[in-house]
JSON list of C-alpha atoms in Angstrom, two decimals:
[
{"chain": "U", "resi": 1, "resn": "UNK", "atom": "CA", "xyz": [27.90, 34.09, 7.84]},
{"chain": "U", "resi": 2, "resn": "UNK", "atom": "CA", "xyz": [28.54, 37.83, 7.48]},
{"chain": "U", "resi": 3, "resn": "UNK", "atom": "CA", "xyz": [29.46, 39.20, 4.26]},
{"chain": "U", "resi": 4, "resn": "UNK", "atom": "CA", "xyz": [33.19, 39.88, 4.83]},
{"chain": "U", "resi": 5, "resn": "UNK", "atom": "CA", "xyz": [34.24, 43.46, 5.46]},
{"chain": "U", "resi": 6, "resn": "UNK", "atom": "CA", "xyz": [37.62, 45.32, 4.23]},
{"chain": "U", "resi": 7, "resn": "UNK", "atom": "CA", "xyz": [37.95, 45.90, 8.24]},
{"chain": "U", "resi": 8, "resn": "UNK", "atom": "CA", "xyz": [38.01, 42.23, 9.11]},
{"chain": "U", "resi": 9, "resn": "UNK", "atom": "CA", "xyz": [40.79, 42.15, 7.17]},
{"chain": "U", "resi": 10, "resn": "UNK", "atom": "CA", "xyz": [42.57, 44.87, 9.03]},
{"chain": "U", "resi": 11, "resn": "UNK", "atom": "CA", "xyz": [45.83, 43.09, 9.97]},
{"chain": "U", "resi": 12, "resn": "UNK", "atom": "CA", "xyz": [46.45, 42.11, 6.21]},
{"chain": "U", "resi": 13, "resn": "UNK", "atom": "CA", "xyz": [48.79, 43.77, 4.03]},
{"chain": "U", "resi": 14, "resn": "UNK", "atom": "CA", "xyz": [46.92, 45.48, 0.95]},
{"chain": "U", "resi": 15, "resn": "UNK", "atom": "CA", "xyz": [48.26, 46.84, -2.28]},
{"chain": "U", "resi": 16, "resn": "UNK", "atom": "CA", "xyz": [49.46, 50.41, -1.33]},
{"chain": "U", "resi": 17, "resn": "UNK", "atom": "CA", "xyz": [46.74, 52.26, -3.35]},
{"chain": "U", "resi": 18, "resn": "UNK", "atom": "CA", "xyz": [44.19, 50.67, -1.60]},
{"chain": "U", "resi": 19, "resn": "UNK", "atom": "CA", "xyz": [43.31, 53.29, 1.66]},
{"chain": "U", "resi": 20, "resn": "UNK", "atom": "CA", "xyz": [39.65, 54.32, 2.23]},
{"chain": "U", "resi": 21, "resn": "UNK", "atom": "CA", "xyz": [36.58, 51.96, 2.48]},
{"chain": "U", "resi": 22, "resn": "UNK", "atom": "CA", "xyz": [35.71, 52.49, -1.02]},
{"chain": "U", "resi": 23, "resn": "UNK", "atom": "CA", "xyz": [39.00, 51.34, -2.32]},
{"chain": "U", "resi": 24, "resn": "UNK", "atom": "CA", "xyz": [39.48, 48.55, 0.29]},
{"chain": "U", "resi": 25, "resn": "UNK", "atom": "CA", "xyz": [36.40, 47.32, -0.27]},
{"chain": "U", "resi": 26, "resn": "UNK", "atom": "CA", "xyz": [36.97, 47.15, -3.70]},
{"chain": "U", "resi": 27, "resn": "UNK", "atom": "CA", "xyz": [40.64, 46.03, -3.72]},
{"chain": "U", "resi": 28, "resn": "UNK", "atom": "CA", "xyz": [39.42, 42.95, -1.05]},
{"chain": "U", "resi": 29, "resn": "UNK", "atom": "CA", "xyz": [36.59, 41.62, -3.42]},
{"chain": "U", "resi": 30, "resn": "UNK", "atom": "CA", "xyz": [36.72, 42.96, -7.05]},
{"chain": "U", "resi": 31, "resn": "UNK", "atom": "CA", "xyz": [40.29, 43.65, -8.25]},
{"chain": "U", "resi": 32, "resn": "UNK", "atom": "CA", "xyz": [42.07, 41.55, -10.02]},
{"chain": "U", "resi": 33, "resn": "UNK", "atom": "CA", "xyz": [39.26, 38.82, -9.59]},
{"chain": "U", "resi": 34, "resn": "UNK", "atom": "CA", "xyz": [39.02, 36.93, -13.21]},
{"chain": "U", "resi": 35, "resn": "UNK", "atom": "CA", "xyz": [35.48, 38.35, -14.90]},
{"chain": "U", "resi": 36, "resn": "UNK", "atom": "CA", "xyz": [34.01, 36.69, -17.66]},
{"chain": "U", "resi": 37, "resn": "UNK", "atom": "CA", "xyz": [30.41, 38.00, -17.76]},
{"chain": "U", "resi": 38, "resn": "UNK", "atom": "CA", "xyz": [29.85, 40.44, -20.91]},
{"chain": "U", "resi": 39, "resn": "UNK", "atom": "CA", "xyz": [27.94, 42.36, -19.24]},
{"chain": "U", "resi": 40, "resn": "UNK", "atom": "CA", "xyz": [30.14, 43.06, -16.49]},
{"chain": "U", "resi": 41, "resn": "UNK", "atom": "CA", "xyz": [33.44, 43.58, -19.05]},
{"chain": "U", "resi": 42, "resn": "UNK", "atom": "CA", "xyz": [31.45, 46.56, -20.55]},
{"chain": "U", "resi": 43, "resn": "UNK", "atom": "CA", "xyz": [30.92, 48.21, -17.41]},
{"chain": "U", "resi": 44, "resn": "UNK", "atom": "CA", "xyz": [34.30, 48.10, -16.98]},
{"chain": "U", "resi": 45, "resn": "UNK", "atom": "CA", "xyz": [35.17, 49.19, -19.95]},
{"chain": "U", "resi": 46, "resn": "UNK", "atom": "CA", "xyz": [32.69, 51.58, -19.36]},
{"chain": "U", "resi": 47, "resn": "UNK", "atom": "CA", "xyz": [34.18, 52.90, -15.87]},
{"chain": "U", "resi": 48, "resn": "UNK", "atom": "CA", "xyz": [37.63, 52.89, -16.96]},
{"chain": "U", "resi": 49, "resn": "UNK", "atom": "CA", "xyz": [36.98, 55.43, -19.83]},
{"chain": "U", "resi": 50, "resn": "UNK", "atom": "CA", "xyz": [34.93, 57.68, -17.63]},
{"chain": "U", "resi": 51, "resn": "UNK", "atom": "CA", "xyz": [37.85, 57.35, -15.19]},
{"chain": "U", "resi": 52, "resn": "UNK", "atom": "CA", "xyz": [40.36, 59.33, -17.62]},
{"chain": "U", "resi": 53, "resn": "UNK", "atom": "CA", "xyz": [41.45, 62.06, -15.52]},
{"chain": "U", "resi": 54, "resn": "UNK", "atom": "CA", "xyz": [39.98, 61.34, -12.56]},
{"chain": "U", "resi": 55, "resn": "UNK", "atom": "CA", "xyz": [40.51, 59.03, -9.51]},
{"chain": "U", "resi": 56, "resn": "UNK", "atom": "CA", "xyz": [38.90, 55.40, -9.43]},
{"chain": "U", "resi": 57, "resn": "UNK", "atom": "CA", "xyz": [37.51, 56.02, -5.98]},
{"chain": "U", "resi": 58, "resn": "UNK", "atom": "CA", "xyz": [35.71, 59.00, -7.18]},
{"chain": "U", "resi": 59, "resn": "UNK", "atom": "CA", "xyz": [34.25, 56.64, -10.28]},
{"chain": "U", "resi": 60, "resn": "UNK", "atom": "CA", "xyz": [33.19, 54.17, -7.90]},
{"chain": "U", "resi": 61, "resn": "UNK", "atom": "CA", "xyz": [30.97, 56.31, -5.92]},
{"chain": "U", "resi": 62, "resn": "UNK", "atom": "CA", "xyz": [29.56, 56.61, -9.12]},
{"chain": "U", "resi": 63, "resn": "UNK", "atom": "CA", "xyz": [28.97, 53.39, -9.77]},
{"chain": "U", "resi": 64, "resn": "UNK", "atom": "CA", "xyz": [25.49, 52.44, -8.84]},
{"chain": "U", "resi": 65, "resn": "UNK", "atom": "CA", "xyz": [24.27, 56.04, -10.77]},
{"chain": "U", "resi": 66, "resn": "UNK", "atom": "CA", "xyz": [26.22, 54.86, -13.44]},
{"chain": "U", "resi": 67, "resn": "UNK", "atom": "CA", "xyz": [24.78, 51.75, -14.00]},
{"chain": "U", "resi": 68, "resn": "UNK", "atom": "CA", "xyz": [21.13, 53.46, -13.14]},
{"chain": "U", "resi": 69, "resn": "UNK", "atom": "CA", "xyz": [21.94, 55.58, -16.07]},
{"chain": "U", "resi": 70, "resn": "UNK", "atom": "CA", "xyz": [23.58, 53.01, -18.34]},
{"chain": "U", "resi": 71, "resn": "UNK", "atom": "CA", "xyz": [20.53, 50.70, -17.83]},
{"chain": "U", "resi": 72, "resn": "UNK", "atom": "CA", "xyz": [22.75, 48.10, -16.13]},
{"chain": "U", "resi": 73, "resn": "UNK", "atom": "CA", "xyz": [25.14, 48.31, -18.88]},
{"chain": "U", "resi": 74, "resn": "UNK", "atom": "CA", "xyz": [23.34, 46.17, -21.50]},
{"chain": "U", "resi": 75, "resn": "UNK", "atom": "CA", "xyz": [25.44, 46.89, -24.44]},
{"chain": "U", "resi": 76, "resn": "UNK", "atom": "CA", "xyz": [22.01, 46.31, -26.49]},
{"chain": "U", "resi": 77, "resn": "UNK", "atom": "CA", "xyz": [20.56, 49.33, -24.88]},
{"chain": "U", "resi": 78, "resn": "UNK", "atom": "CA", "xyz": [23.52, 51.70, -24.85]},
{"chain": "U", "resi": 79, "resn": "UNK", "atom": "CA", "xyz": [24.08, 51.14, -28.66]},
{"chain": "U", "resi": 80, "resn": "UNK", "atom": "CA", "xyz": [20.59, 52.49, -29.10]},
{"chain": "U", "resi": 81, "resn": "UNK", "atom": "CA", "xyz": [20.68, 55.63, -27.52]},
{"chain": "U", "resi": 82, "resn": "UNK", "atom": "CA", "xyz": [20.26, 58.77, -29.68]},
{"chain": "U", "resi": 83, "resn": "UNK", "atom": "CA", "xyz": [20.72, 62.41, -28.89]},
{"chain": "U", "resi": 84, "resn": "UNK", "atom": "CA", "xyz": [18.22, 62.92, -26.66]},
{"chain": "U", "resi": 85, "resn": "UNK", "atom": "CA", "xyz": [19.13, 60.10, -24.44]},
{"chain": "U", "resi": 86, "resn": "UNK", "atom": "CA", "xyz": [23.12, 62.03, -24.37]},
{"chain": "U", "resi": 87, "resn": "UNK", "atom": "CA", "xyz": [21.14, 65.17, -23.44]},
{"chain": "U", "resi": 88, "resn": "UNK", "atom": "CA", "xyz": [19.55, 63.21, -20.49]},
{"chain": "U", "resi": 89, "resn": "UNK", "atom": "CA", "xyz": [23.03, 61.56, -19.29]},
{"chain": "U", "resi": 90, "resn": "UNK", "atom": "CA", "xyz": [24.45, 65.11, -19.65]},
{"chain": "U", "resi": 91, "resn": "UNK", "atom": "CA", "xyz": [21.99, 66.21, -17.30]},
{"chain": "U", "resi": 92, "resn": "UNK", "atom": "CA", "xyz": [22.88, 63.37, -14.49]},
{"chain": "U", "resi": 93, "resn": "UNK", "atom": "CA", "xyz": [24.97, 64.84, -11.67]},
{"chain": "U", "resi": 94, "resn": "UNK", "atom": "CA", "xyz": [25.50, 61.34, -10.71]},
{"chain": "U", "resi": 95, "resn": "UNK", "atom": "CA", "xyz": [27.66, 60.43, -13.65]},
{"chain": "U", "resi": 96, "resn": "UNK", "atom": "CA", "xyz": [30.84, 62.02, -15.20]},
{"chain": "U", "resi": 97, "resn": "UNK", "atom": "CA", "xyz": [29.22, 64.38, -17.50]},
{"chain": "U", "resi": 98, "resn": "UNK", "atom": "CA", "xyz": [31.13, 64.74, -20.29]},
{"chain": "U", "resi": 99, "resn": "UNK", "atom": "CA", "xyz": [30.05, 64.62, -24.04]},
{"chain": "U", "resi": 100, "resn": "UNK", "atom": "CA", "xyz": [33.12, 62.61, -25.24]},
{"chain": "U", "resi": 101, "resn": "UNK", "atom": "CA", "xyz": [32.62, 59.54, -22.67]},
{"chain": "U", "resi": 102, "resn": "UNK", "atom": "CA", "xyz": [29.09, 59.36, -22.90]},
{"chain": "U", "resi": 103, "resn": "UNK", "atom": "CA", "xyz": [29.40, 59.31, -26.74]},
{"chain": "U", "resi": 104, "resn": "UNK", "atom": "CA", "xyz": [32.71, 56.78, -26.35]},
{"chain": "U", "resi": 105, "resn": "UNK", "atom": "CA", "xyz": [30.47, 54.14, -24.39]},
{"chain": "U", "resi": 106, "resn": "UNK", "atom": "CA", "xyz": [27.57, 54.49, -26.95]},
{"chain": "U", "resi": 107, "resn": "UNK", "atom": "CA", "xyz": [29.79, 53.81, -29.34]},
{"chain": "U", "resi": 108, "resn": "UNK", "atom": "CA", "xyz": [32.02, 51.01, -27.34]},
{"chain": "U", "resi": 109, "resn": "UNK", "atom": "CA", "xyz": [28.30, 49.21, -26.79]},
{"chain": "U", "resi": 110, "resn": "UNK", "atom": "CA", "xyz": [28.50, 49.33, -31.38]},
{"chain": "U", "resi": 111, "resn": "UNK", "atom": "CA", "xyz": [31.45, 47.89, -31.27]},
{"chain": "U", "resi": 112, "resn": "UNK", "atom": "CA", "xyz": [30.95, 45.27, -28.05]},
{"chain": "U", "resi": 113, "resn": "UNK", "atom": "CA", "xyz": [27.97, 43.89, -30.09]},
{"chain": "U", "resi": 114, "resn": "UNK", "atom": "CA", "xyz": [30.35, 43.74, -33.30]},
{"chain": "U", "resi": 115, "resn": "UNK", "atom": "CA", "xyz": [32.69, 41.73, -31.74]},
{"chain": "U", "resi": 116, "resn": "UNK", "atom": "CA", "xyz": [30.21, 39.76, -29.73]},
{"chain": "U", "resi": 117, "resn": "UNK", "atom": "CA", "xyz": [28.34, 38.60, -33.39]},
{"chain": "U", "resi": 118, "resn": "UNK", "atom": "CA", "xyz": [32.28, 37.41, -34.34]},
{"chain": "U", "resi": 119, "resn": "UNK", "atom": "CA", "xyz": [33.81, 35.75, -31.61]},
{"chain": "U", "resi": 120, "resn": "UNK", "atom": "CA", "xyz": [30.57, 34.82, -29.78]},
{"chain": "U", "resi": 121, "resn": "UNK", "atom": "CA", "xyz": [31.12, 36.78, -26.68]},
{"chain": "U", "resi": 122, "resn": "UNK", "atom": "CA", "xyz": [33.07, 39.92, -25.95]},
{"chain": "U", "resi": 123, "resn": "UNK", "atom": "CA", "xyz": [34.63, 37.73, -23.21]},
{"chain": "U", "resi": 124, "resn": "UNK", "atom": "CA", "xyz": [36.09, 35.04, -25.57]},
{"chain": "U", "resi": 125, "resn": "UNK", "atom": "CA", "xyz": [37.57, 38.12, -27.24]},
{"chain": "U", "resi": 126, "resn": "UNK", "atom": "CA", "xyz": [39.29, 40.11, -24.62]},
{"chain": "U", "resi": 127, "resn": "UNK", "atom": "CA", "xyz": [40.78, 36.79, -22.78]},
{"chain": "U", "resi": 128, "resn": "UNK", "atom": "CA", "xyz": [41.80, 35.39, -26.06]},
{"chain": "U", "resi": 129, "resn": "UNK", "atom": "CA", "xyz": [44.45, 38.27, -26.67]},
{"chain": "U", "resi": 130, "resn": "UNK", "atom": "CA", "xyz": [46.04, 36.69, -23.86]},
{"chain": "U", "resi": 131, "resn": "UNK", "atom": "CA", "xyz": [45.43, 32.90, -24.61]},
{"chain": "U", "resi": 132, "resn": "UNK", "atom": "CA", "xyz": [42.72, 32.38, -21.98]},
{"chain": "U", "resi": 133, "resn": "UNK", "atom": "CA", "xyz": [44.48, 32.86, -19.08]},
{"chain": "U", "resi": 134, "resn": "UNK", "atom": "CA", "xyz": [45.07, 35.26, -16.61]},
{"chain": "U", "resi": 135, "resn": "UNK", "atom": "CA", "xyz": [49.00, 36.75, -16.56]},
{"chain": "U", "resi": 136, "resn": "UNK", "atom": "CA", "xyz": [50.31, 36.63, -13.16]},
{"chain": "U", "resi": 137, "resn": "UNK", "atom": "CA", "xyz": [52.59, 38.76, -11.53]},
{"chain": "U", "resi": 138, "resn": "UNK", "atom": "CA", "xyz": [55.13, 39.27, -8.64]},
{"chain": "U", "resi": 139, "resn": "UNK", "atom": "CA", "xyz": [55.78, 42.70, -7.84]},
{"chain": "U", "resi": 140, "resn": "UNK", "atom": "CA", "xyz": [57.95, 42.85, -4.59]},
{"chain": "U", "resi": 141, "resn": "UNK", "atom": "CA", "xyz": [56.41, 46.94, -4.80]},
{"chain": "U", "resi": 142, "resn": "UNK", "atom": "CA", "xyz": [54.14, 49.11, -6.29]},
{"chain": "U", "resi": 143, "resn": "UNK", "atom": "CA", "xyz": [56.47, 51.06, -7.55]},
{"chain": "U", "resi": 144, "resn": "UNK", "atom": "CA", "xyz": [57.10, 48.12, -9.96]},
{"chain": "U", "resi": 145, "resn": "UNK", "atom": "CA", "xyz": [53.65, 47.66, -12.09]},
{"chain": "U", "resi": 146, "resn": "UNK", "atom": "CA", "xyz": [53.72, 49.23, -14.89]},
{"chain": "U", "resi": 147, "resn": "UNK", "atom": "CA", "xyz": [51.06, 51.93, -16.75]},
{"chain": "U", "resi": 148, "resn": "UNK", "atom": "CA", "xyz": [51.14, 49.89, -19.71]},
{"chain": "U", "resi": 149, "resn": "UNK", "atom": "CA", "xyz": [52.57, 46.68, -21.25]},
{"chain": "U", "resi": 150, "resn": "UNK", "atom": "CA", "xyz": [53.66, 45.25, -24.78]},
{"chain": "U", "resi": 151, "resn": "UNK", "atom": "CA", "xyz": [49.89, 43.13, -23.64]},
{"chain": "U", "resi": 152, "resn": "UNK", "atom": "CA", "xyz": [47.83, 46.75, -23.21]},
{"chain": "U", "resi": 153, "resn": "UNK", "atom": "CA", "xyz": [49.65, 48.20, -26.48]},
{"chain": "U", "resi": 154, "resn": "UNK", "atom": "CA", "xyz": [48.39, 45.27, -28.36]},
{"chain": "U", "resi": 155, "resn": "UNK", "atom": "CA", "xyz": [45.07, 45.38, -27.35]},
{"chain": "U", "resi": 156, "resn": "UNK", "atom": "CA", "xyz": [44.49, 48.88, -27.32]},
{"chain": "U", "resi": 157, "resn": "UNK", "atom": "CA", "xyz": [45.48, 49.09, -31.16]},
{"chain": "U", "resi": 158, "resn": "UNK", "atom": "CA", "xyz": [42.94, 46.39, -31.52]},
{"chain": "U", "resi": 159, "resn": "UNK", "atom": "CA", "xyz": [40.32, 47.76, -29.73]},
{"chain": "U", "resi": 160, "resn": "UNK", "atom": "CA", "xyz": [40.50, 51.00, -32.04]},
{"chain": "U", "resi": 161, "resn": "UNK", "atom": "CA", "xyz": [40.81, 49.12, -35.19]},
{"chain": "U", "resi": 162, "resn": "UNK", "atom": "CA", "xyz": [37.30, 47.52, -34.10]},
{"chain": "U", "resi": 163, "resn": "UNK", "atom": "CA", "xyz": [35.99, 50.87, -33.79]},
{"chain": "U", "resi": 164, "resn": "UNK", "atom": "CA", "xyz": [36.12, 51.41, -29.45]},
{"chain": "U", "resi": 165, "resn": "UNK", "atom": "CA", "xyz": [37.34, 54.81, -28.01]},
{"chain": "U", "resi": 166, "resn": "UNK", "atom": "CA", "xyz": [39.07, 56.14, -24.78]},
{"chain": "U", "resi": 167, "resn": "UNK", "atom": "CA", "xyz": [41.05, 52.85, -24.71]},
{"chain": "U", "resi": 168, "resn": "UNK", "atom": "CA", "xyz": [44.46, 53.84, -24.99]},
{"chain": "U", "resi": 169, "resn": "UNK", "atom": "CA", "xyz": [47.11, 51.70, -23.47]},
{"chain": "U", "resi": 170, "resn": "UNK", "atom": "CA", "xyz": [46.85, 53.19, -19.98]},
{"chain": "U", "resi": 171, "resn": "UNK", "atom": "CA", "xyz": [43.25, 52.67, -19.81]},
{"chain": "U", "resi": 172, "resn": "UNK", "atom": "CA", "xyz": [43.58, 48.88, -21.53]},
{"chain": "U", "resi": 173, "resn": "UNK", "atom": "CA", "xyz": [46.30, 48.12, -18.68]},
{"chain": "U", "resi": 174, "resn": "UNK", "atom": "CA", "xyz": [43.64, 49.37, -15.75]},
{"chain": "U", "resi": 175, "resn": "UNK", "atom": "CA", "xyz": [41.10, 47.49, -17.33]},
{"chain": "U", "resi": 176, "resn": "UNK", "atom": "CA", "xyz": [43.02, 44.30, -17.45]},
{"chain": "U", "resi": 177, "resn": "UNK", "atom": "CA", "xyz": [43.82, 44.62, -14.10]},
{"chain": "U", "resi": 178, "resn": "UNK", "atom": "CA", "xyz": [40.55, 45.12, -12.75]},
{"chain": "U", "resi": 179, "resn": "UNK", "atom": "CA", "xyz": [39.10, 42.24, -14.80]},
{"chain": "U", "resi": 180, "resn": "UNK", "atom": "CA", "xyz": [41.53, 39.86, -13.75]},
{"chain": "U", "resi": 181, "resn": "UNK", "atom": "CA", "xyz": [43.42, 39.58, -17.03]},
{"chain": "U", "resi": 182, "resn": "UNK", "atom": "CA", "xyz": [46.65, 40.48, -15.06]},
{"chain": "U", "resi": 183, "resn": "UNK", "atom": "CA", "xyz": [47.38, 39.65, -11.73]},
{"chain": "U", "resi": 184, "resn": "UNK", "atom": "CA", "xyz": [49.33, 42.91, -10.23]},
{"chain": "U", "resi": 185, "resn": "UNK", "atom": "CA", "xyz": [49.02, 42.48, -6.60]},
{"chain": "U", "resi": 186, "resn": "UNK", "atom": "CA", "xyz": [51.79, 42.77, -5.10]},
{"chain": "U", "resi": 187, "resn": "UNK", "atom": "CA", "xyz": [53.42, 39.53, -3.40]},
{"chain": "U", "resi": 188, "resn": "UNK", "atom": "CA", "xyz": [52.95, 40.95, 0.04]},
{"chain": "U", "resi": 189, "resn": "UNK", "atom": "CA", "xyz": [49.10, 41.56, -0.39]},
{"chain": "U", "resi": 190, "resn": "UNK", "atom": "CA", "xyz": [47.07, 39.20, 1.35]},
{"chain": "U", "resi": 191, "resn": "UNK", "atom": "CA", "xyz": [45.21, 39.16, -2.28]},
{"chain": "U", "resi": 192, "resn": "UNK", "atom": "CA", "xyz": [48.14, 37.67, -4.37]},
{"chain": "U", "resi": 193, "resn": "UNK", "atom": "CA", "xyz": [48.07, 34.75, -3.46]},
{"chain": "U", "resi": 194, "resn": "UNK", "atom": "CA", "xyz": [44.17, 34.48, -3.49]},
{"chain": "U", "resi": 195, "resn": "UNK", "atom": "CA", "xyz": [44.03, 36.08, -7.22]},
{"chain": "U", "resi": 196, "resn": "UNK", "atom": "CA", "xyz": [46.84, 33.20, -8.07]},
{"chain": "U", "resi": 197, "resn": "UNK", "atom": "CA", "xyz": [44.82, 30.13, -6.94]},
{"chain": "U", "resi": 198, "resn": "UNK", "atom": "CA", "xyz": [41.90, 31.22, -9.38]}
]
């Protein structure tokens, strides 16, 4: 069977921000969509700080360079990279080439690994701030989710006590979102419901 496309689903209500392939495509198989892999929670992590002042669609054409560039986002390999390998990322047009992020997810890989050699994973970390489960939503609009929550302030003043930069509460709220921490489709999305039987 075909891998489904966002156009097969063209009847279906989506979350308003969702217009464009990119974002469709994205919105229909990725957001919201509970992730537990390590690797895959530092990309994230990753993507949403690079994101700061920029759109997400324009990130996620990025994507693919990005994890060309961020050798698939092992946090092992990241950690290890030394000036030279900043002047190379610098240097790729295909990422967001700016000193601060590239230096932020070298030093977000540091303090991945930290928390990894405490907790056992990064993932048993991140989900336990919000006792395992995902947090599920009903937002009639999208006018209604919010930038941050009391959930995103927490962890973002954890995350920076454990040493991890460009996570301020904004970009802790995206990234639970996208990870599946929080369930923020709206009700009318063909997606809620799907997110809410994981």
């Amino acid at each position: 069977m075909p891998e489904m496309e966002p156009n097969d689903h063209a009847e279906r209500e989506r979350c308003g921000w969702a217009s464009g392939a990119v974002m469709a495509r994205y919105h229909d198989t990725e957001w919201g969509v509970p992730v537990h892999d390590d690797r895959a929670l530092f990309e994230f992590l990753v993507l949403g700080g690079a994101q700061a002042g920029l759109s997400w669609s324009t990130i996620l054409r990025k994507r693919d360079a990005y994890r060309a560039a961020f050798d698939g986002f092992d946090p092992v390999a990241v950690a290890a990279y030394d000036e030279c390998r900043v002047q190379e990322l610098l240097a790729n047009p295909g990422i967001v080439r700016n000193r601060q992020k590239v230096q932020a997810a070298i030093q977000n890989a540091g303090a991945c690994m930290r928390v990894r050699d405490e907790f056992g994973s990064f993932d048993t970390y991140l989900w336990g701030s919000i006792g395992g489960h995902p947090l599920q939503r009903a937002w009639a609009t999208m006018t209604e989710v919010p930038a941050t929550t009391p959930e995103s302030d927490a962890l973002s003043q954890e995350l920076k006590r454990r040493g991890f930069a460009f996570v301020g509460s904004t970009i802790c709220y995206a990234f639970m979102q996208a990870v599946g921490m929080v369930n923020d489709h709206v009700v009318t999305c063909f997606r809620w419901e799907e997110i809410s039987a994981m």
